[in-house]
Amino acid sequence: MPKSKKQTALCITCGAHVVHDGLVDMLYALLPLLRDAFGLSFAQVGLLRAVHKTATAAFQIPIGIWSERTGTRPLLVAGTALAGFGFLGLGSANNFEAILTFIFLAGCGGAFQHPLSSSILSSNYPKNGQRAALGIYNAFGDIGKFLFLGTIIFATASLNFSWQTPVYGFGVIALVTALVIWLFLRASAIGARPKKTISKTTVSGPLGWGVKHPTGFALLGAITALDNTTRNGFLTFAAFLMIEKGVSTEWSALAVLVTVFGGMCGKMAVGMIAERMGVTRTIAFTEFATALMILAIVAMPSLYAFFLLPVLGVFLNGTSSAIYGTVPDLIKGEKHSRAYGLIYTLGSVCGIIAPLGYGVLADWTNVETTMIVVAGVVLLTIPLCKLLAITIQEARQL
C-alpha cells in the first residue's frame, strides 16, 4: 500500500469525521436553546435526540452492505451532502414537527460516515498501525465536536445570534465537505466500485457477516451498547445538569464542550494505550473511571464540576477507540463495512433509547438522579470485559 494513499485515506476520513461528529454533537448545545424557544419538556428533548439516532440506526447496516457493491466513495459523498441539506432545512424550521423532520433527515445522512470511513481505514491499514489509525480518526471526530460546539456557543452566547445562524452555516460546510471528499478520494482511487462482487458461496462466517467468533462479537456488541447508552445519556443532559447548578441556558452547553475537549485527547490516547495495555483491560479501566467521574460531577458545585468534565471526557469518549479497534479481531477483512455498520447501529439504537428513557426519568425525578443511574449502567460493562478477552484470543487462533 503506497504511503501517500494511506495518508490520503486517513486525512479524508478524519476530515469527514470532523464534520459529521460536529453536526451530531452540536445538537447537545442546540437542545437547551430549542427547549427555551419552543417550550419543550425533557421527554421532547430526548425525543429529538432519539429521532436523530433512529435515522442513523436504520441506515448504517444497509449502507455497509450497499458499499460492497457500489464502493465507499459515492456513498460517503452522498451521506455528507444529505446531512448538509438536513441542517439547512433545520435552520428554517418553525415548529416542533418540522424540527423532528429535518433532524431525522440529517440523521439519515450521518448514518453513512462511520461504517464507510472505518472500512476505508481498515482496508488501507490492514496490519500494523490499524488501532492507532482508528484512534486518530476517532480523535478527529471529537475535534469536530469541539469546533462545532464552540461555534454555536460563541455565536449564541457571545455574539447574540439566533440559533438558526450557526445551523445554516453548518449545513453549507457539510455540502462543501462532500465535494472535497469526492475530489480527493477519486484522485487517489480510494473507495471505488469493487472490481468483483463477492459471491454468496464464498462469504465466510455466520449469515455471511464474516464473524470469526459469534460469542465474542456479541460481547463486543453488548459493551458497545452499554458504552453508548452512558455517553448519550450523559451528554444529552449535561447542559441541563449545569442549569440545575445555576448556570445560564446560553452557557450551559459549555459543559458538553469541555467534556468533548477531554474526549478529543482521550480517543487518540486510548487507541494507542489499547495497543500496549490490551483492549479489555483498557475498556474496563476507562468504564470504571467514567462512572466515578460522573458521580463526582453530580456531587460537586458547578465551578468544581466544570474542572472535572474534561477528565470525564477522556474516559467517556476515549473508550470507543478501544471498542471499535477490536472489530478487525473478530471479523474477516472483506466484511468490515457491514460489521462496522452493525456495531455502530447497536450504538445508535442505544442512542435512541437512552435520551428518551433518561428524559422520562428526568421528568419523573430530576437530572441529578438520572445522572446517578447513568453512572450505574456503565459499570455493567466491566464483567463483560473478562469474557471478551477470552473470545479475542480464541478468534486470533482461527
mmCIF file of N, CA and C in Angstrom, residues 177-226:
data_model
loop_
_atom_site.group_PDB
_atom_site.id
_atom_site.type_symbol
_atom_site.label_atom_id
_atom_site.label_comp_id
_atom_site.label_asym_id
_atom_site.label_seq_id
_atom_site.Cartn_x
_atom_site.Cartn_y
_atom_site.Cartn_z
ATOM 1 N N THR A 177 -17.846 20.009 2.171
ATOM 2 C CA THR A 177 -17.070 18.818 2.552
ATOM 3 C C THR A 177 -17.366 17.650 1.623
ATOM 4 N N ALA A 178 -18.621 17.468 1.244
ATOM 5 C CA ALA A 178 -18.988 16.390 0.319
ATOM 6 C C ALA A 178 -18.225 16.515 -0.991
ATOM 7 N N LEU A 179 -18.109 17.733 -1.493
ATOM 8 C CA LEU A 179 -17.372 17.966 -2.739
ATOM 9 C C LEU A 179 -15.892 17.638 -2.572
ATOM 10 N N VAL A 180 -15.302 18.053 -1.459
ATOM 11 C CA VAL A 180 -13.881 17.801 -1.202
ATOM 12 C C VAL A 180 -13.615 16.299 -1.093
ATOM 13 N N ILE A 181 -14.483 15.575 -0.387
ATOM 14 C CA ILE A 181 -14.325 14.120 -0.254
ATOM 15 C C ILE A 181 -14.315 13.463 -1.624
ATOM 16 N N TRP A 182 -15.245 13.848 -2.469
ATOM 17 C CA TRP A 182 -15.331 13.258 -3.812
ATOM 18 C C TRP A 182 -14.051 13.500 -4.611
ATOM 19 N N LEU A 183 -13.568 14.716 -4.608
ATOM 20 C CA LEU A 183 -12.400 15.061 -5.410
ATOM 21 C C LEU A 183 -11.155 14.307 -4.956
ATOM 22 N N PHE A 184 -10.909 14.259 -3.640
ATOM 23 C CA PHE A 184 -9.667 13.646 -3.147
ATOM 24 C C PHE A 184 -9.706 12.121 -3.206
ATOM 25 N N LEU A 185 -10.841 11.513 -2.859
ATOM 26 C CA LEU A 185 -10.917 10.053 -2.932
ATOM 27 C C LEU A 185 -10.845 9.580 -4.382
ATOM 28 N N ARG A 186 -11.448 10.340 -5.288
ATOM 29 C CA ARG A 186 -11.381 9.971 -6.703
ATOM 30 C C ARG A 186 -9.955 10.088 -7.225
ATOM 31 N N ALA A 187 -9.253 11.151 -6.837
ATOM 32 C CA ALA A 187 -7.875 11.348 -7.298
ATOM 33 C C ALA A 187 -6.950 10.256 -6.790
ATOM 34 N N SER A 188 -7.232 9.709 -5.615
ATOM 35 C CA SER A 188 -6.379 8.675 -5.023
ATOM 36 C C SER A 188 -6.882 7.267 -5.277
ATOM 37 N N ALA A 189 -7.975 7.130 -6.040
ATOM 38 C CA ALA A 189 -8.548 5.810 -6.356
ATOM 39 C C ALA A 189 -8.906 5.037 -5.098
ATOM 40 N N ILE A 190 -9.496 5.723 -4.135
ATOM 41 C CA ILE A 190 -9.927 5.102 -2.879
ATOM 42 C C ILE A 190 -11.450 5.017 -2.865
ATOM 43 N N GLY A 191 -11.961 3.845 -2.475
ATOM 44 C CA GLY A 191 -13.398 3.684 -2.292
ATOM 45 C C GLY A 191 -14.191 3.531 -3.560
ATOM 46 N N ALA A 192 -13.532 3.128 -4.667
ATOM 47 C CA ALA A 192 -14.253 2.941 -5.925
ATOM 48 C C ALA A 192 -15.074 1.652 -5.890
ATOM 49 N N ARG A 193 -15.910 1.458 -6.905
ATOM 50 C CA ARG A 193 -16.706 0.243 -7.009
ATOM 51 C C ARG A 193 -15.777 -0.979 -7.084
ATOM 52 N N PRO A 194 -16.025 -2.020 -6.277
ATOM 53 C CA PRO A 194 -15.170 -3.214 -6.330
ATOM 54 C C PRO A 194 -15.189 -3.834 -7.722
ATOM 55 N N LYS A 195 -14.057 -4.373 -8.128
ATOM 56 C CA LYS A 195 -13.965 -4.978 -9.454
ATOM 57 C C LYS A 195 -14.797 -6.242 -9.558
ATOM 58 N N LYS A 196 -14.915 -6.963 -8.438
ATOM 59 C CA LYS A 196 -15.665 -8.215 -8.470
ATOM 60 C C LYS A 196 -16.457 -8.328 -7.194
ATOM 61 N N THR A 197 -17.748 -8.576 -7.301
ATOM 62 C CA THR A 197 -18.610 -8.737 -6.136
ATOM 63 C C THR A 197 -18.385 -10.113 -5.530
ATOM 64 N N ILE A 198 -18.263 -10.168 -4.226
ATOM 65 C CA ILE A 198 -18.072 -11.440 -3.529
ATOM 66 C C ILE A 198 -19.344 -12.266 -3.647
ATOM 67 N N SER A 199 -19.230 -13.476 -4.144
ATOM 68 C CA SER A 199 -20.424 -14.311 -4.290
ATOM 69 C C SER A 199 -20.863 -14.862 -2.957
ATOM 70 N N LYS A 200 -22.131 -15.266 -2.905
ATOM 71 C CA LYS A 200 -22.690 -15.763 -1.648
ATOM 72 C C LYS A 200 -22.023 -17.050 -1.209
ATOM 73 N N THR A 201 -21.493 -17.803 -2.165
ATOM 74 C CA THR A 201 -20.888 -19.072 -1.813
ATOM 75 C C THR A 201 -19.522 -18.909 -1.192
ATOM 76 N N THR A 202 -18.871 -17.767 -1.362
ATOM 77 C CA THR A 202 -17.538 -17.584 -0.808
ATOM 78 C C THR A 202 -17.534 -16.755 0.456
ATOM 79 N N VAL A 203 -18.709 -16.288 0.872
ATOM 80 C CA VAL A 203 -18.783 -15.467 2.070
ATOM 81 C C VAL A 203 -18.552 -16.326 3.294
ATOM 82 N N SER A 204 -17.696 -15.868 4.183
ATOM 83 C CA SER A 204 -17.376 -16.623 5.387
ATOM 84 C C SER A 204 -18.126 -16.089 6.579
ATOM 85 N N GLY A 205 -18.286 -16.938 7.579
ATOM 86 C CA GLY A 205 -18.893 -16.511 8.837
ATOM 87 C C GLY A 205 -20.391 -16.703 8.822
ATOM 88 N N PRO A 206 -20.998 -16.736 10.024
ATOM 89 C CA PRO A 206 -22.434 -16.927 10.145
ATOM 90 C C PRO A 206 -23.218 -15.878 9.377
ATOM 91 N N LEU A 207 -24.191 -16.370 8.566
ATOM 92 C CA LEU A 207 -25.096 -15.488 7.833
ATOM 93 C C LEU A 207 -24.357 -14.522 6.905
ATOM 94 N N GLY A 208 -23.142 -14.883 6.475
ATOM 95 C CA GLY A 208 -22.427 -14.055 5.519
ATOM 96 C C GLY A 208 -21.828 -12.792 6.086
ATOM 97 N N TRP A 209 -21.686 -12.695 7.403
ATOM 98 C CA TRP A 209 -21.156 -11.470 8.018
ATOM 99 C C TRP A 209 -19.665 -11.570 8.293
ATOM 100 N N GLY A 210 -19.058 -12.709 8.014
ATOM 101 C CA GLY A 210 -17.621 -12.853 8.215
ATOM 102 C C GLY A 210 -17.210 -12.859 9.675
ATOM 103 N N VAL A 211 -18.099 -13.273 10.566
ATOM 104 C CA VAL A 211 -17.804 -13.267 12.001
ATOM 105 C C VAL A 211 -16.919 -14.459 12.348
ATOM 106 N N LYS A 212 -15.755 -14.201 12.905
ATOM 107 C CA LYS A 212 -14.854 -15.278 13.304
ATOM 108 C C LYS A 212 -15.334 -15.962 14.585
ATOM 109 N N HIS A 213 -15.839 -15.181 15.532
ATOM 110 C CA HIS A 213 -16.236 -15.700 16.833
ATOM 111 C C HIS A 213 -17.567 -15.049 17.232
ATOM 112 N N PRO A 214 -18.710 -15.715 16.986
ATOM 113 C CA PRO A 214 -20.015 -15.113 17.266
ATOM 114 C C PRO A 214 -20.189 -14.659 18.717
ATOM 115 N N THR A 215 -19.712 -15.459 19.673
ATOM 116 C CA THR A 215 -19.855 -15.062 21.082
ATOM 117 C C THR A 215 -19.055 -13.798 21.375
ATOM 118 N N GLY A 216 -17.840 -13.741 20.839
ATOM 119 C CA GLY A 216 -17.011 -12.552 21.051
ATOM 120 C C GLY A 216 -17.634 -11.313 20.445
ATOM 121 N N PHE A 217 -18.202 -11.463 19.233
ATOM 122 C CA PHE A 217 -18.824 -10.316 18.582
ATOM 123 C C PHE A 217 -20.064 -9.870 19.358
ATOM 124 N N ALA A 218 -20.817 -10.823 19.926
ATOM 125 C CA ALA A 218 -21.985 -10.484 20.739
ATOM 126 C C ALA A 218 -21.566 -9.728 22.001
ATOM 127 N N LEU A 219 -20.472 -10.164 22.619
ATOM 128 C CA LEU A 219 -19.968 -9.471 23.806
ATOM 129 C C LEU A 219 -19.517 -8.053 23.464
ATOM 130 N N LEU A 220 -18.822 -7.925 22.337
ATOM 131 C CA LEU A 220 -18.387 -6.599 21.903
ATOM 132 C C LEU A 220 -19.599 -5.700 21.639
ATOM 133 N N GLY A 221 -20.638 -6.276 21.049
ATOM 134 C CA GLY A 221 -21.855 -5.517 20.812
ATOM 135 C C GLY A 221 -22.518 -5.063 22.096
ATOM 136 N N ALA A 222 -22.540 -5.941 23.107
ATOM 137 C CA ALA A 222 -23.147 -5.581 24.395
ATOM 138 C C ALA A 222 -22.372 -4.456 25.072
ATOM 139 N N ILE A 223 -21.041 -4.537 25.023
ATOM 140 C CA ILE A 223 -20.214 -3.479 25.607
ATOM 141 C C ILE A 223 -20.425 -2.166 24.854
ATOM 142 N N THR A 224 -20.491 -2.259 23.529
ATOM 143 C CA THR A 224 -20.755 -1.065 22.715
ATOM 144 C C THR A 224 -22.079 -0.427 23.093
ATOM 145 N N ALA A 225 -23.097 -1.249 23.276
ATOM 146 C CA ALA A 225 -24.424 -0.745 23.613
ATOM 147 C C ALA A 225 -24.423 -0.018 24.953
ATOM 148 N N LEU A 226 -23.819 -0.626 25.956
ATOM 149 C CA LEU A 226 -23.783 -0.008 27.282
ATOM 150 C C LEU A 226 -22.947 1.271 27.282
#
